[in-house]
Amino acid sequence: MPEAPDQNSPGSKGPKPLKSTLNLPQTAFPMKAGLPIHEPLRLKQWQDSDLYGQIRRARAGSPRYILHDGPPYANGAIHLGHALNKTLKDFVVKTKTMAGFDAPYVPGWDCHGLPIEIKVDEQLGLKKLQMDPVAVRQACRTYAQKYLDLQRSQFIRMGVFGRWAAPYSTMDPVYEARIAETFFHFFERGFFYKGLKPVSWCIHDRTALAEAEVEYEMHTSPSVYVRYKLTSVADIKNFAAATEIFKRATVFGRDVYTIIWTTTPWTLPASLAVAFHPRFEYVALQVESGDVYIVAAELAPQVIAACNLGETKEIARFQGLALDRASFHHPFLEREVLGVHADYVTADQGTGAVHTAPAHGVDDFATGKRYDLPEVQYVDNAGRQIGTERFGGGVPQPYEGLTVFKSNPVIIELLKEKGALLAVSNMEHSYPHCWRCHKPVITRATEQWFIKMDTEMTAPDGTSTTFRQRALEEIKTVTWDPAWGQERITNMVLTRPDWCISRQKMWGVPIAVFLCGKCGEPLRSPEINKSIVALFMRESADAWFIRTPEEILPAGTACVCGHTDFRKEMDMLDVWFDAGSSSHAVIDFDPDVQQAPGDPDPRADLYAEGGDQHRGWFMSSLLCSIGMHNRAPFKSVATFGWTLDEKGRALSKSLGNFIDPVAIMDTLGGDIVRLWVASVDFREDVVASQPLLKRLAEEIYRKLRNTFRFLLGALSETDPSTGLAHDFDPRPMADGGDGIAFDAMQPIDQYILARTAELTRKIRAAYEAFEFHRVYHLLNEFLNSELSAFYLDVLKDRLYTYPIKFKPGNAEQQALYLARRSAQTAIYKITDALARLTAPILSFTADEVYQSLPHTQGSVHLTLFPTPEDLAPIAHTSQLIADWEILLRVRDSVLRDLEKRRAEKQIGKSIDALVEIEVHVDHPDIREVLDKYKAQLPELFNVSQVSVQSYSSNPGHALPYIALAMPAGGKKCERCWRFVWDEPTTKYPTVCHRCAEALDAIDFPPYAATSSMEK
Ligand SMILES: [Zn+2]
Ligand SMILES: [Zn+2]
Ligand SMILES: [Zn+2]
């Protein structure tokens, strides 16, 4: 970083007026950013001038780039994850805009769903019971709107550009109608069916509960160990040992069992399988009676103790996989129970053999699906045992009709009676309870609507395929960034069960189907479905709650069975279906989110969200779009990591490491949040902490800002003879400006422009690849190594001391003047390029820099990125760069020697020095370059004099060159402090000839020497 001129600057020792002739930096661009105060003012300016609208109009007709926004949930203020998400999207939109695309951004919000309904429930309390559903929905709508508005203002504050005045929202009546339309599209094509699915269920309130409605409280449950008799190993493959044990035991009239442990004996009537972990070790233990028990090896000691098995002998040991498809007998029903394998079996507690009731567990249900076990309800919605008659097979059913908790002791008695009970006790444990009535809840299979993943459909090429296959095919047409996203979503689609689409709640879009009051069949009429879509569009989905079937259905509507009474399905659609419908609801109808008309590939260019959305929005969008359009909705998908603290923990209020992005903007600035986002590789989990953000603000940002300030300061000057200020005009001199053509510039200026051209090329490539952290590093590296440590450092002499004008006919004055304009031309181009290249990231500061640049108009956000050719004719700079690589290597040696001499107190400042460079005769190329740029060497090394010599000792082994610094001879100029051999002029006797020209140019009054130039 160049230092601000101070007492030790050149000229300060001279007669006081002499110092006033130096062209020190001057700019209104403040050192202190004051971002928390100035950013809101700039935002207002952007808003008042409709900057987003201006940008869109300026790019009208250019190729479109569509980033389709994933809707955040309108619940609460924004957190750092939101800030990361929206800022990254803004980086994409702004970089595409500045690369010349018409890149609209229409933000969206996800507004339906249980989390909002629960918050509203909490607010309404008991009042809710007296409210009709429409009033509750209205309360939900108001709640969602409040947070939509809050989040919107926070995203705007971050400097994110978009169509904020007209976002999309899933609770908009038109959007609600489009959700229903998407649903009907699936429904009419046979994707939907009603089936069973286990859910958390309150038997008191007779309702399904969402995850968030379940609270954990202590509860006492019976804990039982039950033995299941092995009846057949006929279907077991690769288990010679099992067959052997089985044979041996049965030959001697003994039995082989496995033991299960459960705290819900009431689920035993629904027991259809016993699960073993495929990779756990299991042991077969023979007890004194000769019977054999199979349990997990690791849990065997506990089970032996708990079940009082006494002396046991291990007679075999094998992997759990071996019991796959073994057959057991149900402990009290006439039913065969299947041996299955499952990864969720743990070795923490129990026996390693898990009784599996698909109707009463989510994992169990999935296992049931995998093994094609029957889907049956064993418990009704009041929690009573049912269905045993159908599946019992003649066993007395003393528990039939009892509620599940009451059936527990009866079933335990039954187990005892059948000799299947090995142990029983009571256990106090944390158990799910209903958040409303605080009674224990159960897991129960209920009727739900599903989208069948293996629905048969036709591919666009006319071949028959399935929904799942289409999804897998479409995934391959998409670019996944990072690439592992493809495998991840592919595996999810391969293994995902049918999509359960129904929710038992009020705040959402209903599954708008009429069911026959007699046979229960849904009404399937595309005309009626269309009229429902139109109704929702007019009245919102509230209409489903307000209107009776008679009001909606045309007179005379009848079921296939002939019946004419209908009831409305009151389940709502899964909110993922809402968000997934956005490709239809938004992209199909909003001209701002579409590719240009006639585009052969109407997909959005990019969906970009957190990595958890492979399962969420990317999946639901993919499936909804295939259902609707038979194609993926996106060409590419990018995913972000999680925001963690420095120890890898999630950011949370309870851990005390929470970071409120709004507070950061209010104290450090929106650009600091943006700079942080650019500094991290978003594809990985990203780290954030208060100290880190503070460091970004106080070190990185401040450095950046000071560099911009120095650059801007070099572009304005005041003529001491007239007192008139002049701002550098970048137009060519031929057009009345101050700009110098590249070929006429000083070599050092040409070189830095060539480097800036290279930087431009690299940054643009990094933006293109969404490698924002690379942009961040390239920028910092350039500012530190190229500008601060090199270019701006060596430039000070030329900027401060060379003449700011020249007298006609004075060729020497003119040459010096042009050399200074050459530096300013380079600085102008660099500043302009950096402002534009950083605009997508530092949206506020870059705009401030750009508007502080003389002769610019409007916002930086209306400009395009610079091209490398704007900075330097790249084709002609390779020799230049090669030369300067040599010069900069020599410079390193020179600086090292200067440092050494300074430390040894042989010289004072580097400007006091003469540097002698001795080049070995074996390296004529180096000698040649040094001779070529001889005139630039003192400036490059910031010394008074340079001499270049050759040497020839130790041929073949010597250093290519040696740099030696020593005190310079001659006299010291009082203005520029260089040591020169110039004869003092009579007009300005204390300064060098160069400075005399600078003084003459501004008609500085001649003065007599108080002391002539120092010796
Ligand atoms: Zn309840
Ligand atoms: Zn019917
Ligand atoms: Zn001088």
mmCIF file of C-alpha atoms in Angstrom, residues 490-767:
data_model
loop_
_atom_site.group_PDB
_atom_site.id
_atom_site.type_symbol
_atom_site.label_atom_id
_atom_site.label_comp_id
_atom_site.label_asym_id
_atom_site.label_seq_id
_atom_site.Cartn_x
_atom_site.Cartn_y
_atom_site.Cartn_z
ATOM 1 C CA THR A 490 -29.347 -40.027 -9.294
ATOM 2 C CA ASN A 491 -29.115 -42.311 -6.269
ATOM 3 C CA MET A 492 -31.971 -40.482 -4.603
ATOM 4 C CA VAL A 493 -34.196 -40.931 -7.636
ATOM 5 C CA LEU A 494 -33.153 -44.586 -7.993
ATOM 6 C CA THR A 495 -34.084 -45.467 -4.433
ATOM 7 C CA ARG A 496 -36.764 -42.974 -3.552
ATOM 8 C CA PRO A 497 -40.131 -44.406 -2.567
ATOM 9 C CA ASP A 498 -43.294 -43.017 -4.102
ATOM 10 C CA TRP A 499 -43.760 -39.336 -3.332
ATOM 11 C CA CYS A 500 -46.243 -38.871 -0.489
ATOM 12 C CA ILE A 501 -47.945 -35.700 -1.533
ATOM 13 C CA SER A 502 -50.724 -35.202 1.045
ATOM 14 C CA ARG A 503 -50.540 -33.333 4.329
ATOM 15 C CA GLN A 504 -53.160 -33.030 7.026
ATOM 16 C CA LYS A 505 -53.167 -29.288 7.624
ATOM 17 C CA MET A 506 -55.000 -26.160 6.568
ATOM 18 C CA TRP A 507 -52.425 -23.739 5.187
ATOM 19 C CA GLY A 508 -51.714 -24.858 1.677
ATOM 20 C CA VAL A 509 -53.184 -25.758 -1.658
ATOM 21 C CA PRO A 510 -55.716 -28.561 -1.353
ATOM 22 C CA ILE A 511 -55.620 -31.809 -3.263
ATOM 23 C CA ALA A 512 -58.692 -30.464 -5.023
ATOM 24 C CA VAL A 513 -60.400 -33.749 -5.740
ATOM 25 C CA PHE A 514 -64.057 -34.623 -5.165
ATOM 26 C CA LEU A 515 -64.653 -38.067 -3.711
ATOM 27 C CA CYS A 516 -67.852 -39.994 -4.224
ATOM 28 C CA GLY A 517 -69.932 -40.077 -1.035
ATOM 29 C CA LYS A 518 -70.846 -43.677 -1.751
ATOM 30 C CA CYS A 519 -67.937 -45.565 -3.359
ATOM 31 C CA GLY A 520 -65.158 -43.139 -2.454
ATOM 32 C CA GLU A 521 -63.849 -42.964 -6.028
ATOM 33 C CA PRO A 522 -62.376 -39.596 -7.003
ATOM 34 C CA LEU A 523 -64.106 -37.677 -9.726
ATOM 35 C CA ARG A 524 -61.956 -37.563 -12.864
ATOM 36 C CA SER A 525 -63.095 -34.779 -15.152
ATOM 37 C CA PRO A 526 -60.613 -32.490 -16.920
ATOM 38 C CA GLU A 527 -63.376 -29.888 -17.424
ATOM 39 C CA ILE A 528 -64.191 -29.748 -13.742
ATOM 40 C CA ASN A 529 -60.468 -29.608 -12.913
ATOM 41 C CA LYS A 530 -60.082 -26.633 -15.257
ATOM 42 C CA SER A 531 -62.968 -24.866 -13.570
ATOM 43 C CA ILE A 532 -61.312 -25.404 -10.163
ATOM 44 C CA VAL A 533 -58.076 -23.844 -11.464
ATOM 45 C CA ALA A 534 -60.070 -20.853 -12.690
ATOM 46 C CA LEU A 535 -61.875 -20.647 -9.348
ATOM 47 C CA PHE A 536 -58.577 -20.587 -7.408
ATOM 48 C CA MET A 537 -57.244 -17.932 -9.717
ATOM 49 C CA ARG A 538 -60.251 -15.743 -8.963
ATOM 50 C CA GLU A 539 -60.722 -16.454 -5.270
ATOM 51 C CA SER A 540 -57.483 -18.135 -4.161
ATOM 52 C CA ALA A 541 -57.404 -21.672 -2.817
ATOM 53 C CA ASP A 542 -59.550 -20.417 0.093
ATOM 54 C CA ALA A 543 -62.446 -21.149 -2.261
ATOM 55 C CA TRP A 544 -62.011 -24.861 -1.495
ATOM 56 C CA PHE A 545 -62.857 -24.099 2.141
ATOM 57 C CA ILE A 546 -65.629 -21.595 1.416
ATOM 58 C CA ARG A 547 -67.567 -23.293 -1.345
ATOM 59 C CA THR A 548 -69.662 -26.445 -1.090
ATOM 60 C CA PRO A 549 -69.328 -29.215 -3.703
ATOM 61 C CA GLU A 550 -72.708 -28.170 -5.093
ATOM 62 C CA GLU A 551 -71.432 -24.641 -5.644
ATOM 63 C CA ILE A 552 -68.355 -25.838 -7.514
ATOM 64 C CA LEU A 553 -69.708 -28.803 -9.468
ATOM 65 C CA PRO A 554 -72.017 -28.409 -12.458
ATOM 66 C CA ALA A 555 -75.528 -29.660 -11.812
ATOM 67 C CA GLY A 556 -75.988 -33.347 -12.548
ATOM 68 C CA THR A 557 -72.376 -34.339 -11.929
ATOM 69 C CA ALA A 558 -72.342 -38.049 -11.133
ATOM 70 C CA CYS A 559 -69.793 -40.652 -10.069
ATOM 71 C CA VAL A 560 -69.036 -43.661 -12.282
ATOM 72 C CA CYS A 561 -71.177 -45.581 -9.762
ATOM 73 C CA GLY A 562 -74.070 -43.255 -10.456
ATOM 74 C CA HIS A 563 -74.038 -41.554 -7.069
ATOM 75 C CA THR A 564 -74.294 -37.730 -7.083
ATOM 76 C CA ASP A 565 -73.156 -36.746 -3.577
ATOM 77 C CA PHE A 566 -69.531 -35.761 -3.264
ATOM 78 C CA ARG A 567 -67.199 -34.689 -0.508
ATOM 79 C CA LYS A 568 -64.062 -32.595 -0.883
ATOM 80 C CA GLU A 569 -60.672 -34.147 -0.183
ATOM 81 C CA MET A 570 -59.333 -31.933 2.628
ATOM 82 C CA ASP A 571 -55.673 -32.991 2.578
ATOM 83 C CA MET A 572 -53.253 -30.300 1.397
ATOM 84 C CA LEU A 573 -50.399 -30.767 -1.053
ATOM 85 C CA ASP A 574 -46.864 -31.168 0.295
ATOM 86 C CA VAL A 575 -45.152 -27.745 0.243
ATOM 87 C CA TRP A 576 -42.367 -29.283 -1.833
ATOM 88 C CA PHE A 577 -44.973 -29.741 -4.501
ATOM 89 C CA ASP A 578 -45.769 -26.002 -4.223
ATOM 90 C CA ALA A 579 -42.141 -24.995 -4.663
ATOM 91 C CA GLY A 580 -41.554 -27.686 -7.281
ATOM 92 C CA SER A 581 -44.405 -26.235 -9.342
ATOM 93 C CA SER A 582 -42.500 -22.980 -9.816
ATOM 94 C CA SER A 583 -41.199 -24.062 -13.221
ATOM 95 C CA HIS A 584 -44.834 -24.083 -14.339
ATOM 96 C CA ALA A 585 -46.220 -21.294 -12.157
ATOM 97 C CA VAL A 586 -43.385 -18.858 -12.803
ATOM 98 C CA ILE A 587 -41.266 -19.866 -15.785
ATOM 99 C CA ASP A 588 -44.200 -20.818 -18.010
ATOM 100 C CA PHE A 589 -46.033 -17.554 -17.504
ATOM 101 C CA ASP A 590 -43.643 -14.814 -16.385
ATOM 102 C CA PRO A 591 -41.938 -13.255 -19.416
ATOM 103 C CA ASP A 592 -39.144 -12.069 -17.106
ATOM 104 C CA VAL A 593 -38.139 -15.618 -16.204
ATOM 105 C CA GLN A 594 -38.249 -17.128 -19.648
ATOM 106 C CA GLN A 595 -35.723 -17.684 -22.336
ATOM 107 C CA ALA A 596 -36.365 -15.467 -25.313
ATOM 108 C CA PRO A 597 -39.423 -16.512 -27.360
ATOM 109 C CA GLY A 598 -38.593 -19.264 -29.773
ATOM 110 C CA ASP A 599 -35.628 -20.510 -27.759
ATOM 111 C CA PRO A 600 -35.331 -24.216 -28.559
ATOM 112 C CA ASP A 601 -34.289 -24.978 -24.966
ATOM 113 C CA PRO A 602 -36.742 -23.240 -22.656
ATOM 114 C CA ARG A 603 -35.146 -24.559 -19.460
ATOM 115 C CA ALA A 604 -33.770 -22.104 -16.894
ATOM 116 C CA ASP A 605 -30.008 -21.751 -17.179
ATOM 117 C CA LEU A 606 -29.399 -22.234 -13.502
ATOM 118 C CA TYR A 607 -30.938 -23.341 -10.231
ATOM 119 C CA ALA A 608 -28.583 -22.622 -7.308
ATOM 120 C CA GLU A 609 -29.308 -23.584 -3.700
ATOM 121 C CA GLY A 610 -27.861 -25.330 -0.669
ATOM 122 C CA GLY A 611 -26.657 -28.911 -1.086
ATOM 123 C CA ASP A 612 -29.616 -30.220 0.932
ATOM 124 C CA GLN A 613 -31.898 -29.291 -1.972
ATOM 125 C CA HIS A 614 -30.984 -32.367 -4.003
ATOM 126 C CA ARG A 615 -33.540 -34.027 -1.812
ATOM 127 C CA GLY A 616 -35.754 -30.939 -1.636
ATOM 128 C CA TRP A 617 -36.363 -28.317 -4.259
ATOM 129 C CA PHE A 618 -34.153 -29.700 -7.056
ATOM 130 C CA MET A 619 -35.917 -33.049 -6.715
ATOM 131 C CA SER A 620 -39.449 -31.661 -6.525
ATOM 132 C CA SER A 621 -38.757 -29.232 -9.374
ATOM 133 C CA LEU A 622 -37.345 -32.030 -11.519
ATOM 134 C CA LEU A 623 -40.328 -34.281 -10.849
ATOM 135 C CA CYS A 624 -42.960 -31.561 -11.282
ATOM 136 C CA SER A 625 -41.358 -30.387 -14.513
ATOM 137 C CA ILE A 626 -41.149 -33.898 -15.945
ATOM 138 C CA GLY A 627 -44.812 -34.416 -15.075
ATOM 139 C CA MET A 628 -45.714 -31.101 -16.669
ATOM 140 C CA HIS A 629 -43.249 -30.758 -19.557
ATOM 141 C CA ASN A 630 -41.513 -34.121 -19.828
ATOM 142 C CA ARG A 631 -38.132 -32.458 -19.236
ATOM 143 C CA ALA A 632 -35.932 -31.091 -16.458
ATOM 144 C CA PRO A 633 -36.605 -27.434 -15.630
ATOM 145 C CA PHE A 634 -32.894 -26.498 -15.495
ATOM 146 C CA LYS A 635 -29.784 -26.696 -17.672
ATOM 147 C CA SER A 636 -27.447 -26.546 -14.712
ATOM 148 C CA VAL A 637 -27.628 -26.816 -10.951
ATOM 149 C CA ALA A 638 -25.116 -25.384 -8.488
ATOM 150 C CA THR A 639 -25.058 -26.187 -4.788
ATOM 151 C CA PHE A 640 -23.615 -24.455 -1.736
ATOM 152 C CA GLY A 641 -22.200 -25.887 1.470
ATOM 153 C CA TRP A 642 -23.278 -25.157 5.012
ATOM 154 C CA THR A 643 -22.247 -22.123 6.993
ATOM 155 C CA LEU A 644 -20.229 -23.256 9.995
ATOM 156 C CA ASP A 645 -18.053 -21.674 12.666
ATOM 157 C CA GLU A 646 -14.275 -22.082 12.865
ATOM 158 C CA LYS A 647 -14.703 -25.317 14.833
ATOM 159 C CA GLY A 648 -17.008 -26.764 12.206
ATOM 160 C CA ARG A 649 -20.185 -26.291 14.246
ATOM 161 C CA ALA A 650 -23.460 -24.985 12.886
ATOM 162 C CA LEU A 651 -24.158 -21.348 13.707
ATOM 163 C CA SER A 652 -26.809 -21.123 16.374
ATOM 164 C CA LYS A 653 -27.980 -18.772 19.067
ATOM 165 C CA SER A 654 -27.603 -21.443 21.735
ATOM 166 C CA LEU A 655 -23.937 -22.059 20.852
ATOM 167 C CA GLY A 656 -23.287 -18.314 20.979
ATOM 168 C CA ASN A 657 -21.665 -18.349 17.552
ATOM 169 C CA PHE A 658 -24.722 -17.033 15.717
ATOM 170 C CA ILE A 659 -24.033 -14.326 13.161
ATOM 171 C CA ASP A 660 -26.858 -12.007 12.238
ATOM 172 C CA PRO A 661 -26.130 -10.717 8.731
ATOM 173 C CA VAL A 662 -28.315 -7.681 9.375
ATOM 174 C CA ALA A 663 -26.219 -6.737 12.406
ATOM 175 C CA ILE A 664 -23.051 -7.181 10.321
ATOM 176 C CA MET A 665 -24.462 -4.856 7.667
ATOM 177 C CA ASP A 666 -25.418 -2.330 10.334
ATOM 178 C CA THR A 667 -21.972 -2.321 11.920
ATOM 179 C CA LEU A 668 -19.504 -3.279 9.169
ATOM 180 C CA GLY A 669 -21.467 -2.887 5.951
ATOM 181 C CA GLY A 670 -23.237 -4.908 3.277
ATOM 182 C CA ASP A 671 -20.046 -5.027 1.214
ATOM 183 C CA ILE A 672 -18.316 -6.831 4.082
ATOM 184 C CA VAL A 673 -20.957 -9.576 3.995
ATOM 185 C CA ARG A 674 -20.528 -9.714 0.218
ATOM 186 C CA LEU A 675 -16.746 -9.800 0.483
ATOM 187 C CA TRP A 676 -17.036 -12.675 2.932
ATOM 188 C CA VAL A 677 -19.222 -14.605 0.504
ATOM 189 C CA ALA A 678 -16.642 -14.043 -2.235
ATOM 190 C CA SER A 679 -13.817 -15.156 0.039
ATOM 191 C CA VAL A 680 -15.189 -18.661 0.621
ATOM 192 C CA ASP A 681 -15.424 -21.604 -1.743
ATOM 193 C CA PHE A 682 -19.188 -22.035 -1.642
ATOM 194 C CA ARG A 683 -19.004 -25.584 -2.937
ATOM 195 C CA GLU A 684 -17.574 -26.667 0.414
ATOM 196 C CA ASP A 685 -18.931 -25.963 3.859
ATOM 197 C CA VAL A 686 -17.971 -22.368 4.581
ATOM 198 C CA VAL A 687 -16.618 -20.818 7.746
ATOM 199 C CA ALA A 688 -17.901 -17.630 9.321
ATOM 200 C CA SER A 689 -17.191 -15.979 12.646
ATOM 201 C CA GLN A 690 -17.323 -12.493 14.093
ATOM 202 C CA PRO A 691 -13.494 -12.154 14.229
ATOM 203 C CA LEU A 692 -13.204 -13.364 10.649
ATOM 204 C CA LEU A 693 -15.710 -10.797 9.398
ATOM 205 C CA LYS A 694 -14.021 -8.093 11.420
ATOM 206 C CA ARG A 695 -10.662 -9.025 9.936
ATOM 207 C CA LEU A 696 -12.152 -8.871 6.451
ATOM 208 C CA ALA A 697 -13.428 -5.379 7.170
ATOM 209 C CA GLU A 698 -10.324 -4.069 8.889
ATOM 210 C CA GLU A 699 -7.632 -5.669 6.782
ATOM 211 C CA ILE A 700 -8.770 -6.817 3.383
ATOM 212 C CA TYR A 701 -11.461 -4.253 2.746
ATOM 213 C CA ARG A 702 -9.467 -1.339 4.130
ATOM 214 C CA LYS A 703 -6.481 -2.249 1.991
ATOM 215 C CA LEU A 704 -8.661 -2.468 -1.060
ATOM 216 C CA ARG A 705 -10.251 0.851 -0.294
ATOM 217 C CA ASN A 706 -6.926 2.589 0.296
ATOM 218 C CA THR A 707 -5.612 1.317 -3.004
ATOM 219 C CA PHE A 708 -8.670 2.690 -4.768
ATOM 220 C CA ARG A 709 -8.160 5.957 -2.915
ATOM 221 C CA PHE A 710 -4.545 6.210 -4.053
ATOM 222 C CA LEU A 711 -5.523 5.411 -7.647
ATOM 223 C CA LEU A 712 -8.276 8.014 -7.661
ATOM 224 C CA GLY A 713 -5.978 10.550 -5.998
ATOM 225 C CA ALA A 714 -3.550 10.300 -8.906
ATOM 226 C CA LEU A 715 -6.209 11.375 -11.376
ATOM 227 C CA SER A 716 -6.760 14.908 -10.149
ATOM 228 C CA GLU A 717 -4.285 17.776 -9.864
ATOM 229 C CA THR A 718 -4.315 21.464 -9.050
ATOM 230 C CA ASP A 719 -2.161 23.937 -10.971
ATOM 231 C CA PRO A 720 -0.442 26.045 -8.297
ATOM 232 C CA SER A 721 0.015 28.904 -10.779
ATOM 233 C CA THR A 722 -3.706 29.255 -11.495
ATOM 234 C CA GLY A 723 -5.273 27.426 -8.556
ATOM 235 C CA LEU A 724 -7.390 25.518 -11.090
ATOM 236 C CA ALA A 725 -8.131 21.881 -10.533
ATOM 237 C CA HIS A 726 -8.023 19.436 -13.389
ATOM 238 C CA ASP A 727 -9.422 15.942 -13.558
ATOM 239 C CA PHE A 728 -7.792 13.443 -15.851
ATOM 240 C CA ASP A 729 -9.787 13.033 -19.042
ATOM 241 C CA PRO A 730 -9.333 9.511 -20.430
ATOM 242 C CA ARG A 731 -10.128 10.471 -24.026
ATOM 243 C CA PRO A 732 -7.139 10.459 -26.408
ATOM 244 C CA MET A 733 -5.221 13.712 -26.652
ATOM 245 C CA ALA A 734 -6.243 13.983 -30.294
ATOM 246 C CA ASP A 735 -9.845 14.246 -29.075
ATOM 247 C CA GLY A 736 -9.059 16.845 -26.480
ATOM 248 C CA GLY A 737 -8.448 14.450 -23.620
ATOM 249 C CA ASP A 738 -5.353 13.507 -21.621
ATOM 250 C CA GLY A 739 -5.077 9.875 -22.671
ATOM 251 C CA ILE A 740 -1.938 8.411 -24.216
ATOM 252 C CA ALA A 741 -2.106 5.662 -26.838
ATOM 253 C CA PHE A 742 -0.705 2.322 -25.670
ATOM 254 C CA ASP A 743 2.233 2.405 -28.075
ATOM 255 C CA ALA A 744 3.286 5.832 -26.844
ATOM 256 C CA MET A 745 3.166 4.925 -23.164
ATOM 257 C CA GLN A 746 6.120 4.395 -20.872
ATOM 258 C CA PRO A 747 7.197 0.732 -20.861
ATOM 259 C CA ILE A 748 6.396 0.306 -17.168
ATOM 260 C CA ASP A 749 2.858 1.565 -17.784
ATOM 261 C CA GLN A 750 2.485 -0.715 -20.770
ATOM 262 C CA TYR A 751 3.647 -3.587 -18.626
ATOM 263 C CA ILE A 752 1.156 -2.954 -15.804
ATOM 264 C CA LEU A 753 -1.643 -2.677 -18.344
ATOM 265 C CA ALA A 754 -0.574 -5.978 -19.871
ATOM 266 C CA ARG A 755 -0.749 -7.475 -16.379
ATOM 267 C CA THR A 756 -4.167 -5.913 -15.807
ATOM 268 C CA ALA A 757 -5.310 -7.390 -19.118
ATOM 269 C CA GLU A 758 -4.163 -10.773 -17.881
ATOM 270 C CA LEU A 759 -5.995 -10.234 -14.604
ATOM 271 C CA THR A 760 -9.124 -9.296 -16.533
ATOM 272 C CA ARG A 761 -8.949 -12.477 -18.544
ATOM 273 C CA LYS A 762 -8.461 -14.602 -15.414
ATOM 274 C CA ILE A 763 -11.201 -12.892 -13.425
ATOM 275 C CA ARG A 764 -13.690 -13.173 -16.235
ATOM 276 C CA ALA A 765 -12.883 -16.866 -16.609
ATOM 277 C CA ALA A 766 -13.302 -17.335 -12.855
ATOM 278 C CA TYR A 767 -16.668 -15.566 -12.917
#
